[in-house]
PDB file of C-alpha atoms in Angstrom:
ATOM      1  CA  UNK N 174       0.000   0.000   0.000  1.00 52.00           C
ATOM      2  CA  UNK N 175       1.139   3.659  -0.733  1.00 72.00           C
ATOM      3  CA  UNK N 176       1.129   6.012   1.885  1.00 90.00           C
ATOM      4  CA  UNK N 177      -0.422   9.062   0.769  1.00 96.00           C
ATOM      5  CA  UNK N 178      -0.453  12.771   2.454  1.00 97.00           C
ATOM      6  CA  UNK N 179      -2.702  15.598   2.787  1.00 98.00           C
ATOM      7  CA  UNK N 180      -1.951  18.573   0.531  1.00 98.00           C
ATOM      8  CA  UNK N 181      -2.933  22.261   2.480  1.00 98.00           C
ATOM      9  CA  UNK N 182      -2.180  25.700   1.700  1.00 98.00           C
ATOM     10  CA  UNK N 183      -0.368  28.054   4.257  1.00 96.00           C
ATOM     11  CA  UNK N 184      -3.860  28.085   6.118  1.00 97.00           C
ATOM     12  CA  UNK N 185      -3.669  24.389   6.792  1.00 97.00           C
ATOM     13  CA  UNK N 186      -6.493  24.199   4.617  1.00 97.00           C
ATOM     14  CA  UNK N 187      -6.360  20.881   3.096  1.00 97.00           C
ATOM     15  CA  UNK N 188      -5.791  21.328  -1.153  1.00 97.00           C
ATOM     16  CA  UNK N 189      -5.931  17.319  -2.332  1.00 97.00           C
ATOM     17  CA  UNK N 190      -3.998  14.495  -1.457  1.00 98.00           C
ATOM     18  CA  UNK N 191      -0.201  12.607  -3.097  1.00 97.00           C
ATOM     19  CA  UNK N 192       1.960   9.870  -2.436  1.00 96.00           C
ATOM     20  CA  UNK N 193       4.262  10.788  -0.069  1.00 94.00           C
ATOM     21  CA  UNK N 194       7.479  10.173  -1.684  1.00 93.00           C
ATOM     22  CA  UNK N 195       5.767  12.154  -4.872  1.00 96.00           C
ATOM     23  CA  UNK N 196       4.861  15.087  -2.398  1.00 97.00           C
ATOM     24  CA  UNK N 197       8.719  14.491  -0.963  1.00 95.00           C
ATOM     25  CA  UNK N 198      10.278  14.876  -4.477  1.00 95.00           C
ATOM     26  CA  UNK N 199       8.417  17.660  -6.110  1.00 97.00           C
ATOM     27  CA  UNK N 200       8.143  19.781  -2.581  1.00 97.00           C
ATOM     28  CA  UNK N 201       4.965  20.283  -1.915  1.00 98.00           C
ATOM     29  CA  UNK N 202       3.164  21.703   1.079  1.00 98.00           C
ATOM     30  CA  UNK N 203       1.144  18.787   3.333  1.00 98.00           C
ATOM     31  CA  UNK N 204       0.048  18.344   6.426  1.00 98.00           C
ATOM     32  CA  UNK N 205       2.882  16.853   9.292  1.00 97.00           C
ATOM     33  CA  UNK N 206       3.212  16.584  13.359  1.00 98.00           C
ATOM     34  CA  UNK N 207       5.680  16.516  15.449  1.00 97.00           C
ATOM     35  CA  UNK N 208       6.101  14.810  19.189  1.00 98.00           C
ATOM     36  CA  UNK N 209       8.018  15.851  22.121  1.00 98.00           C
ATOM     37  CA  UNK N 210       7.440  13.896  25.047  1.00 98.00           C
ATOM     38  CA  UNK N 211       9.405  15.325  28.089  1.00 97.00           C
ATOM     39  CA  UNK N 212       9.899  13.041  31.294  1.00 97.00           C
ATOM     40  CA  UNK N 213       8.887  14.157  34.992  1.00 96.00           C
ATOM     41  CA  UNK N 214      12.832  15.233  35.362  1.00 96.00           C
ATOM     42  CA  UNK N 215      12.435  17.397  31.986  1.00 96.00           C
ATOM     43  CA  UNK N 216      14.577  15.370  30.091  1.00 97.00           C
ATOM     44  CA  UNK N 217      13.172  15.238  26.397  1.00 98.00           C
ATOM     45  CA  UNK N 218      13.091  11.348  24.559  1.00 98.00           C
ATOM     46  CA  UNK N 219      14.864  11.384  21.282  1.00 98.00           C
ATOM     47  CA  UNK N 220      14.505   9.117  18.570  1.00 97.00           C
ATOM     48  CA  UNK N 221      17.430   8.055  15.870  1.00 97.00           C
ATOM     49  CA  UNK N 222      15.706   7.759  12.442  1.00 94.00           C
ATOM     50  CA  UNK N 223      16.646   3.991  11.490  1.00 91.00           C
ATOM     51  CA  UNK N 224      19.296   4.297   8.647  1.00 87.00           C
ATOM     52  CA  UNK N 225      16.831   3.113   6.170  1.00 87.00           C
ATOM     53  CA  UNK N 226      14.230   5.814   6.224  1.00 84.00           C
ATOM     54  CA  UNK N 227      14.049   7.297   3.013  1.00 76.00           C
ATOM     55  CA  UNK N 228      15.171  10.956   4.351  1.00 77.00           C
ATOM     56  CA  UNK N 229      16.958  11.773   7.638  1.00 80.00           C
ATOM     57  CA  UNK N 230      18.492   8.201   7.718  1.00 77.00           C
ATOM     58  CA  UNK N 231      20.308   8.180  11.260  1.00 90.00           C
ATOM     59  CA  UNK N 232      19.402  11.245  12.367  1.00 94.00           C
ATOM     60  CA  UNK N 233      18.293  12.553  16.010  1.00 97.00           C
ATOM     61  CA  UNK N 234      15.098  13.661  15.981  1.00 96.00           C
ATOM     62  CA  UNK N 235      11.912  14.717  18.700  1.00 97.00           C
ATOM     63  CA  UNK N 236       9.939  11.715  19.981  1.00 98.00           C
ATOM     64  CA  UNK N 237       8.111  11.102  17.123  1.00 97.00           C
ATOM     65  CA  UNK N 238       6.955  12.647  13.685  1.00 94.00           C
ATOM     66  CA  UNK N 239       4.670  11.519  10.750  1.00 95.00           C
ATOM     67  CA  UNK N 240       1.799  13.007   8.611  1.00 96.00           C
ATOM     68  CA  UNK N 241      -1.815  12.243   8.949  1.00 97.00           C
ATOM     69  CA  UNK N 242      -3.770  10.111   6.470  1.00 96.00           C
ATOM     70  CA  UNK N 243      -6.270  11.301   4.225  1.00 96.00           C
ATOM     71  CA  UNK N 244      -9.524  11.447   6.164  1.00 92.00           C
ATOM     72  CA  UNK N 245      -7.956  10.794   9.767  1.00 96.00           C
ATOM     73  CA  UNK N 246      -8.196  12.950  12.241  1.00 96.00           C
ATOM     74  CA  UNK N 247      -4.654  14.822  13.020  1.00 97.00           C
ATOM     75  CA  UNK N 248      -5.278  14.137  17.467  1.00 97.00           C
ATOM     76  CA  UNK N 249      -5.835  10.327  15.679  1.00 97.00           C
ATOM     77  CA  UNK N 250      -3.023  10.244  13.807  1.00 97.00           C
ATOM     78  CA  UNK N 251      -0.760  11.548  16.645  1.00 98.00           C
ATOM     79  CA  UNK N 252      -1.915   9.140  19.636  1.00 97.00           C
ATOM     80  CA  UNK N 253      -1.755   6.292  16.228  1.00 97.00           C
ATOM     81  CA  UNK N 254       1.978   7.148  15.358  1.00 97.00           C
ATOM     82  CA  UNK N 255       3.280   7.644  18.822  1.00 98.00           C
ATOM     83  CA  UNK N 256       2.159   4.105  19.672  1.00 98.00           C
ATOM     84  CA  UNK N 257       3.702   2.437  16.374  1.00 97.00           C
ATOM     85  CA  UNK N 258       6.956   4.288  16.232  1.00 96.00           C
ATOM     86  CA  UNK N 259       7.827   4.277  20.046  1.00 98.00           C
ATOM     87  CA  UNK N 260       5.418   1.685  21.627  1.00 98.00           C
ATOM     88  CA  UNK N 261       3.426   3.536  24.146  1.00 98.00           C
ATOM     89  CA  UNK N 262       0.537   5.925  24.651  1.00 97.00           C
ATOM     90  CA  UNK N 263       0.736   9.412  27.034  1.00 97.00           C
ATOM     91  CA  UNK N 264      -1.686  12.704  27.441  1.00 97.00           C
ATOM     92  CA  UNK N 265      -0.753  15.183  24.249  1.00 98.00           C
ATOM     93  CA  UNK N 266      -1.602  18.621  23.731  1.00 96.00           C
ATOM     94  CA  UNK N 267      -1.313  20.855  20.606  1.00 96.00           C
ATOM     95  CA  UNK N 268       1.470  23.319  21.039  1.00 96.00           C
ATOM     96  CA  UNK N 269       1.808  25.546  18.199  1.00 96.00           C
ATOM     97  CA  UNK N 270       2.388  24.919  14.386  1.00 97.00           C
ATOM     98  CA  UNK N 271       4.878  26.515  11.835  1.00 95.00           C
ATOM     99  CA  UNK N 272       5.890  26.036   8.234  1.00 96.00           C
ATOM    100  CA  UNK N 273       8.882  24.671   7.010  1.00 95.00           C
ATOM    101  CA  UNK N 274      11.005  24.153   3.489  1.00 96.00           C
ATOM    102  CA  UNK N 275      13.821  22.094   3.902  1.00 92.00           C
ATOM    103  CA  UNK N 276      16.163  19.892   1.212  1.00 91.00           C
ATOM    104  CA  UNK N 277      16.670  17.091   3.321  1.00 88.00           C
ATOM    105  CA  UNK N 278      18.824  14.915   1.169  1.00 83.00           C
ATOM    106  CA  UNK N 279      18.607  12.264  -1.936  1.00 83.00           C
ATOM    107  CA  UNK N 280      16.888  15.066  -3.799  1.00 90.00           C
ATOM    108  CA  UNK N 281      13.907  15.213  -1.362  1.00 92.00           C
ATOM    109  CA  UNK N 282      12.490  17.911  -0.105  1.00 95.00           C
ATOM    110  CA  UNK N 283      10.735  18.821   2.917  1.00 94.00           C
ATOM    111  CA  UNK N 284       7.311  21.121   2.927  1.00 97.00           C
ATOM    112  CA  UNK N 285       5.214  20.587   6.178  1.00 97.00           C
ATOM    113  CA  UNK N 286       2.439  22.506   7.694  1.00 98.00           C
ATOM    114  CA  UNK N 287       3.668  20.972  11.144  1.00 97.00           C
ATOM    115  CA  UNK N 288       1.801  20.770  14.097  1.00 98.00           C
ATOM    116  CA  UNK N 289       3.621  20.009  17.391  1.00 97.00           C
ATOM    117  CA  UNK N 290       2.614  18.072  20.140  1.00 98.00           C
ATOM    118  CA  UNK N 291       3.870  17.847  23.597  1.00 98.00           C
ATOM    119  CA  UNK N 292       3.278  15.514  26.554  1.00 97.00           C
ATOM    120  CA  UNK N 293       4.493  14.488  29.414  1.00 97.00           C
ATOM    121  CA  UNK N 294       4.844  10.736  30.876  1.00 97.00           C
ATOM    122  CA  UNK N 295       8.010   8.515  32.175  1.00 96.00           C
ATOM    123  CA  UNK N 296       6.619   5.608  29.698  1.00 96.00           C
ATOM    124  CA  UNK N 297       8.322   1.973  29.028  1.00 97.00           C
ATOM    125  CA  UNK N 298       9.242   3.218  25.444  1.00 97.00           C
ATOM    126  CA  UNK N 299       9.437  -0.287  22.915  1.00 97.00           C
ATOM    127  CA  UNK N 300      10.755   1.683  19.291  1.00 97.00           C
ATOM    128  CA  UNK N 301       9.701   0.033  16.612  1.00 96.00           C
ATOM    129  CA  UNK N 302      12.987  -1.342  15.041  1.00 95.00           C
ATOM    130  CA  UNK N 303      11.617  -0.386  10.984  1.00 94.00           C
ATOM    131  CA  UNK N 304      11.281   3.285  12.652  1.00 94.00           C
ATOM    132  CA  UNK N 305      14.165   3.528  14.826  1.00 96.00           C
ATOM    133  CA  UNK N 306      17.396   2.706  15.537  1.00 96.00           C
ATOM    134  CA  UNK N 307      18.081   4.000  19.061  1.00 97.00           C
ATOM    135  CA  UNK N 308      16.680   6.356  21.640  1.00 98.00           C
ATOM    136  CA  UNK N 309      17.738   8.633  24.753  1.00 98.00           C
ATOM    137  CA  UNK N 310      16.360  10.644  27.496  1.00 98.00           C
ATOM    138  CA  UNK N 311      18.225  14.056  27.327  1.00 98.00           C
ATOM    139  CA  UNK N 312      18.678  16.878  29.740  1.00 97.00           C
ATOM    140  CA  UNK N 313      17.699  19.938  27.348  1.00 96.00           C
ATOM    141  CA  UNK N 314      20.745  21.844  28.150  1.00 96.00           C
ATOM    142  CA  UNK N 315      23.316  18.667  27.170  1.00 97.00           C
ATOM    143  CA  UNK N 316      21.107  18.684  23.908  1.00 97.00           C
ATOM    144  CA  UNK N 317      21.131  22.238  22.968  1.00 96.00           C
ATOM    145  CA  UNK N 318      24.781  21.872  23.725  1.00 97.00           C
ATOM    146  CA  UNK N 319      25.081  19.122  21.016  1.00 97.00           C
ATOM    147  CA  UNK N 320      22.826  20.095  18.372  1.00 97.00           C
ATOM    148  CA  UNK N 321      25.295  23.429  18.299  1.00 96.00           C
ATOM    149  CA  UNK N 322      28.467  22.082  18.176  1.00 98.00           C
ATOM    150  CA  UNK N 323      26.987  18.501  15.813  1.00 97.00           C
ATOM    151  CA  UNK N 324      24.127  19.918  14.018  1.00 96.00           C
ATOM    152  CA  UNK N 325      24.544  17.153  11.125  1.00 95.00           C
ATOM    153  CA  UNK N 326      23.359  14.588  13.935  1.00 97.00           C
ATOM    154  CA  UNK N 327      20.031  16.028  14.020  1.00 96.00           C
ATOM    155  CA  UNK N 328      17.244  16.108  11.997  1.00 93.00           C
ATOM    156  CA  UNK N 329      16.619  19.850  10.054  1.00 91.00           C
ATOM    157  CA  UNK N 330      13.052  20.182  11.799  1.00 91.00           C
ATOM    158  CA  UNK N 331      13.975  19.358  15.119  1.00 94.00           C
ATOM    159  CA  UNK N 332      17.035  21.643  15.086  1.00 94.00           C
ATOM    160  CA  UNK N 333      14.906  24.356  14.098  1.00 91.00           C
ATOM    161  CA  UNK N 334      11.692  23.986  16.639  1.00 94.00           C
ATOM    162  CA  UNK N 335      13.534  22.635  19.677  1.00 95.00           C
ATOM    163  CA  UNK N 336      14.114  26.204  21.290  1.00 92.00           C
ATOM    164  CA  UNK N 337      10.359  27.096  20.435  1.00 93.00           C
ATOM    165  CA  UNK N 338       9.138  23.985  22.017  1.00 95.00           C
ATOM    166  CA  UNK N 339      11.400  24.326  25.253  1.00 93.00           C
ATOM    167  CA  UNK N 340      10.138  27.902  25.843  1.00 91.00           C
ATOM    168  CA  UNK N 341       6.568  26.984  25.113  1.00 91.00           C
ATOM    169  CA  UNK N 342       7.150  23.782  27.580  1.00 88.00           C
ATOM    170  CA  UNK N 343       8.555  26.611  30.231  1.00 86.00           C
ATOM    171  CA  UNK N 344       5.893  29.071  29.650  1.00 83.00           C
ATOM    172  CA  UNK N 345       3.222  26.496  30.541  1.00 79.00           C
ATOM    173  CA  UNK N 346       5.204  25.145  33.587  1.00 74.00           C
ATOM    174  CA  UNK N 347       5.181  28.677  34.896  1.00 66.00           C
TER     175      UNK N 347
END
């Protein structure tokens, strides 16, 4: 089966559907999440894109990131991918959402109206091994750290949201 994503303007408004690696290729705008589950210490999990995936191979990235199917319902689609990828459920809530253009390698090109998620929970994470190929619990600091001085470990639209999500995760804390 072909996975297919929803096509939206810069309103979100959805504009048709593709197959993904067609949408990937030609760079055009569809509909994406991201997840950032922090533990009770604050620590963030990180996944490593297995070194397979057809973009990002290897790469540290958030918790968790995919695009909705046509028809499903993007709250859906997040609790759906969070269980497949990492192997458990937690409490979500919509953060904010920005709009990205990225080439992210083997002539693909990122173009997401992405919606970010955060939670918080101290799960038993079991990564699916087709998804990922390791994971970590990071102190925000250590990461921030990392991603500055080894920005080619990390996945372009985690590197660019992190700070945003780590304020809005202090704001709400406050």
């Amino acid at each position: 089966m072909t996975d297919h994503v929803v096509l939206v303007n810069t309103d979100d408004v959805p504009q048709g559907t593709a197959e993904k690696l067609e949408a990937h290729v030609e760079g055009w705008l569809h509909r994406a999440f991201s997840i950032f589950v922090f533990d009770p210490d604050g620590r963030l999990l990180l996944q490593k894109r297995a070194d397979h995936k057809y973009h990002s191979a290897g790469l540290w990235s958030n918790t968790c990131c995919s695009h909705p199917r046509p028809d499903e319902d993007l709250e859906e689609a997040v609790r759906r991918r969070l269980l497949e990828e990492m192997g458990f459920e937690c409490a979500l809530h919509r953060a904010f959402h920005f709009v990205y253009r990225a080439e992210v390698g083997n002539g693909l090109i990122e173009h997401e109206f992405d919606h970010v998620f955060i939670g918080h929970a101290r799960p038993t994470v079991v990564p699916n091994a087709d998804e990922v190929s390791d994971w970590a619990w990071v102190e925000p600091d250590h990461l921030l750290s990392d991603i500055a001085a080894h920005p080619d470990r990390y996945t372009y639209w985690f590197r660019h949201i992190l700070s945003r999500t780590l304020s809005h995760v202090s704001a709400r804390a406050a």
